[in-house]
Short mmCIF file of C-alpha atoms in Angstrom, two decimals:
data_model
loop_
_atom_site.label_atom_id
_atom_site.label_comp_id
_atom_site.label_asym_id
_atom_site.label_seq_id
_atom_site.Cartn_x
_atom_site.Cartn_y
_atom_site.Cartn_z
CA MET A 566 89.36 94.56 65.24
CA ILE A 567 86.68 91.90 65.64
CA ASP A 568 83.79 92.67 67.97
CA SER A 569 83.99 90.75 71.28
CA ASP A 570 80.35 89.66 71.09
CA LEU A 571 80.86 88.27 67.60
CA LEU A 572 84.01 86.46 68.72
CA PHE A 573 82.08 84.89 71.61
CA GLN A 574 79.34 83.75 69.22
CA LEU A 575 81.91 82.22 66.88
CA LYS A 576 83.59 80.35 69.75
CA ASN A 577 80.23 78.98 70.89
CA LYS A 578 79.45 77.83 67.38
CA TYR A 579 82.81 76.44 66.27
CA GLY A 580 84.79 75.77 69.46
CA LYS A 581 88.51 76.52 69.46
CA LEU A 582 89.52 79.29 67.06
CA TYR A 583 92.81 80.47 65.59
CA SER A 584 93.80 83.80 64.06
CA VAL A 585 96.40 85.25 61.74
CA LYS A 586 97.15 88.71 60.39
CA ILE A 587 97.06 89.00 56.59
CA LYS A 588 97.73 92.43 55.13
CA ASN A 589 96.76 94.09 58.45
CA GLU A 590 93.48 92.17 58.46
CA THR A 591 92.60 89.64 61.16
CA VAL A 592 91.55 86.29 59.73
CA ILE A 593 89.95 83.79 62.12
CA PHE A 594 89.74 80.11 61.28
CA ARG A 595 88.79 76.80 62.85
CA GLU A 596 89.67 73.14 62.52
CA LEU A 597 88.25 71.05 59.70
CA THR A 598 85.63 68.43 60.53
CA PHE A 599 86.14 64.80 59.50
CA LYS A 600 83.34 65.18 56.95
CA GLU A 601 85.00 68.23 55.38
CA PHE A 602 88.36 66.48 55.29
CA ASP A 603 86.80 63.43 53.61
CA LYS A 604 85.32 65.66 50.90
CA ILE A 605 88.65 67.42 50.36
CA SER A 606 90.39 64.03 50.10
CA TYR A 607 87.81 62.93 47.54
CA LEU A 608 88.24 66.11 45.46
CA GLN A 609 91.99 65.46 45.36
CA THR A 610 91.30 62.26 43.44
CA LEU A 611 89.45 64.11 40.68
CA GLU A 612 91.29 65.47 37.68
CA ASP A 613 89.04 68.53 37.49
CA PHE A 614 90.58 70.06 40.63
CA SER A 615 94.09 71.45 40.97
CA TYR A 616 95.92 71.68 44.31
CA ALA A 617 95.21 75.43 44.26
CA ASP A 618 91.51 74.60 44.07
CA ILE A 619 91.88 72.23 47.02
CA GLU A 620 93.58 74.95 49.07
CA ASP A 621 90.70 77.29 48.31
CA PHE A 622 88.26 74.65 49.54
CA ILE A 623 90.24 74.26 52.77
CA LEU A 624 90.15 77.99 53.44
CA SER A 625 86.48 78.32 52.50
CA TYR A 626 85.59 75.66 55.06
CA ALA A 627 87.85 76.83 57.87
CA ILE A 628 87.77 80.65 57.75
CA VAL A 629 84.88 81.95 59.87
CA TYR A 630 85.84 85.63 59.83
CA PRO A 631 85.62 87.75 57.74
CA GLU A 632 82.54 86.23 56.14
CA GLU A 633 82.87 85.31 52.47
CA PHE A 634 86.63 85.75 52.62
CA ASP A 635 88.08 86.09 49.12
CA THR A 636 91.31 84.12 48.71
CA MET A 637 92.05 86.10 45.54
CA ARG A 638 92.89 89.07 47.79
CA ILE A 639 96.02 87.42 49.18
CA PRO A 640 99.19 86.03 47.55
CA ALA A 641 99.16 82.38 46.49
CA GLY A 642 102.03 81.58 48.86
CA VAL A 643 100.02 82.84 51.81
CA VAL A 644 97.04 80.73 50.75
CA SER A 645 99.24 77.62 50.66
CA SER A 646 100.79 78.36 54.06
CA LEU A 647 97.42 78.99 55.67
CA ALA A 648 95.89 75.85 54.12
CA GLU A 649 98.80 73.79 55.46
CA GLU A 650 98.41 75.32 58.93
CA ILE A 651 94.69 74.52 58.94
CA LEU A 652 95.41 70.89 58.09
CA ASP A 653 98.01 70.76 60.88
CA ILE A 654 95.84 72.23 63.64
CA SER A 655 93.00 69.94 62.53
CA GLY A 656 95.16 66.98 63.61
CA LEU A 657 94.54 65.19 60.33
CA PHE A 658 98.10 65.10 59.02
CA ASN A 659 100.36 66.00 61.96
CA VAL A 660 100.58 63.03 64.37
CA LYS A 661 102.36 65.02 67.10
CA ILE A 662 99.60 67.65 67.15
CA ALA A 663 96.95 64.90 67.15
CA ILE A 664 98.57 63.22 70.18
CA SER A 665 99.04 66.54 71.99
CA THR A 666 95.40 67.51 71.38
CA LEU A 667 94.11 64.15 72.62
CA ASN A 668 96.21 64.35 75.80
CA GLN A 669 95.02 67.90 76.45
CA LYS A 670 91.39 66.83 76.06
CA ARG A 671 91.99 63.93 78.46
CA GLN A 672 93.20 66.40 81.07
CA GLU A 673 90.21 68.65 80.47
CA ALA A 674 87.89 65.65 80.90
CA ASN A 675 89.01 65.48 84.54
CA GLU A 676 87.84 69.02 85.26
CA VAL A 677 84.86 69.27 87.63
CA LYS A 678 82.36 70.41 85.01
CA ASN A 679 83.33 67.68 82.56
CA LEU A 680 83.29 64.96 85.24
CA MET A 681 79.76 66.01 86.15
CA LYS A 682 78.69 66.04 82.50
CA ALA A 683 80.21 62.60 81.87
CA PHE A 684 78.42 61.16 84.93
CA VAL A 685 75.06 62.46 83.73
CA LEU A 686 75.60 61.39 80.11
CA ALA A 687 76.50 57.86 81.25
CA THR A 688 73.20 57.61 83.14
CA ILE A 689 70.58 59.76 81.41
CA SER A 690 70.66 59.20 77.66
CA THR A 691 68.15 61.94 76.81
CA TYR A 692 70.68 64.73 77.36
CA SER A 693 73.35 65.84 74.91
CA PRO A 694 76.69 67.44 75.84
CA GLN A 695 75.46 70.68 74.28
CA GLU A 696 72.35 70.73 76.46
CA LEU A 697 74.38 70.18 79.61
CA GLU A 698 76.70 73.03 78.59
CA GLU A 699 73.72 75.39 78.68
CA MET A 700 72.95 74.56 82.33
CA THR A 701 74.00 76.42 85.46
CA PHE A 702 76.15 74.63 88.04
CA SER A 703 73.09 74.13 90.27
CA GLU A 704 71.11 72.60 87.41
CA LEU A 705 73.96 70.28 86.48
CA ALA A 706 74.46 69.32 90.14
CA GLU A 707 70.76 68.41 90.30
CA LYS A 708 71.18 66.11 87.29
CA VAL A 709 74.21 64.48 88.93
CA ALA A 710 72.19 63.79 92.08
CA LEU A 711 69.38 62.39 89.93
CA SER A 712 71.86 60.14 88.11
CA GLU A 713 73.13 58.80 91.43
CA LYS A 714 69.58 57.97 92.48
CA ILE A 715 68.85 56.30 89.11
CA ILE A 716 71.87 54.04 89.56
CA GLU A 717 70.74 53.13 93.08
CA ILE A 718 67.19 52.29 91.92
CA LYS A 719 68.40 50.23 88.95
CA GLN A 720 70.64 48.21 91.24
CA ASN A 721 67.69 47.53 93.58
CA ILE A 722 65.40 46.53 90.69
CA ASN A 723 67.99 44.08 89.37
CA GLY A 724 68.70 42.62 92.80
CA ILE A 725 72.24 44.01 92.88
CA GLU A 726 73.73 45.07 96.17
CA SER A 727 73.95 48.86 96.30
CA THR A 728 77.41 50.22 95.56
CA ASP A 729 76.54 53.70 96.83
CA LEU A 730 78.08 55.09 93.66
CA THR A 731 78.41 58.87 93.88
CA LEU A 732 80.49 61.48 92.12
CA GLN A 733 83.10 62.63 94.62
CA LEU A 734 84.61 66.08 94.12
CA ILE A 735 87.85 66.87 95.92
CA ASP A 736 88.62 70.25 97.46
CA PRO A 737 92.40 70.81 96.96
CA GLU A 738 92.59 73.18 99.94
CA GLU A 739 90.83 70.69 102.21
CA GLU A 740 93.14 67.89 101.04
CA ALA A 741 96.19 70.08 101.67
CA GLU A 742 95.00 70.77 105.22
CA LYS A 743 94.53 67.04 105.81
CA GLU A 744 98.07 66.40 104.61
CA LYS A 745 99.46 69.05 106.95
CA ALA A 746 97.52 67.63 109.90
CA LYS A 747 98.66 64.11 109.08
CA ALA A 748 102.27 65.21 108.83
CA ALA A 749 102.03 67.12 112.11
CA ARG A 750 100.59 64.11 113.94
CA HIS A 751 103.36 61.86 112.68
CA ASN A 752 106.14 64.31 113.44
CA LEU A 753 104.93 64.63 117.02
CA SER A 754 105.29 60.87 117.45
CA THR A 755 108.80 60.55 115.97
CA LYS A 756 111.92 60.29 118.05
CA ASP A 757 115.11 62.24 117.54
CA GLY A 758 116.96 61.00 114.47
CA GLU A 759 113.91 59.38 112.84
CA ALA A 760 112.70 60.56 109.43
CA LYS A 761 110.20 63.39 109.47
CA TYR A 762 107.06 63.19 107.33
CA GLU A 763 108.43 65.90 105.02
CA ASP A 764 111.42 63.69 104.21
CA PRO A 765 110.87 62.60 100.56
CA ILE A 766 112.27 59.12 101.29
CA ALA A 767 110.00 58.73 104.28
CA ARG A 768 107.02 59.96 102.27
CA LYS A 769 107.72 57.30 99.64
CA LEU A 770 108.02 54.53 102.25
CA TRP A 771 104.75 55.63 103.84
CA GLY A 772 102.93 55.59 100.51
CA MET A 773 102.85 59.35 99.99
CA ASN A 774 103.39 61.12 96.67
CA GLN A 775 106.48 63.24 96.63
#
């Protein structure tokens, strides 16, 4: 079984990881980079390399554990299946997986940490996403506040009316309480027989999401 500290280091280095059991041994692999895929595509055009050689290249790039994994230790059919799976999860051949991955990343971009990182990166060009990932929440929040101030100063320098642009974070619990209070106020003012605020049709008419 792989050591948890090593697994954490591998995730930090390579990002998302995948695993498979081969002859009771755990094999961990990652997605191919565009550069690696381009090289593999180039090698496929050369007569000196067979498809078996190409599969070996795919595995040598993608397998991160065990180190120096020897493909000769496993059956050829397993090598082919694993190479095909690596190409699939890399989103380079399978359109459905590529679309699914992109949509997932779009959702993740709306998470608080990523919204804060995007705001800073759009304003302060000296930081990289990797550097921001190393920060604490307080440090990142400080950079967000600095970015807001930079935008304000730039607008003043260029004679642009201040837009008071700030990164607004929403507390779901607070929003839920506001909704309950709003519904309660409306229901108190309704007469018998009128639609209550919880009525889905009424909510739609009043501009509320169902």
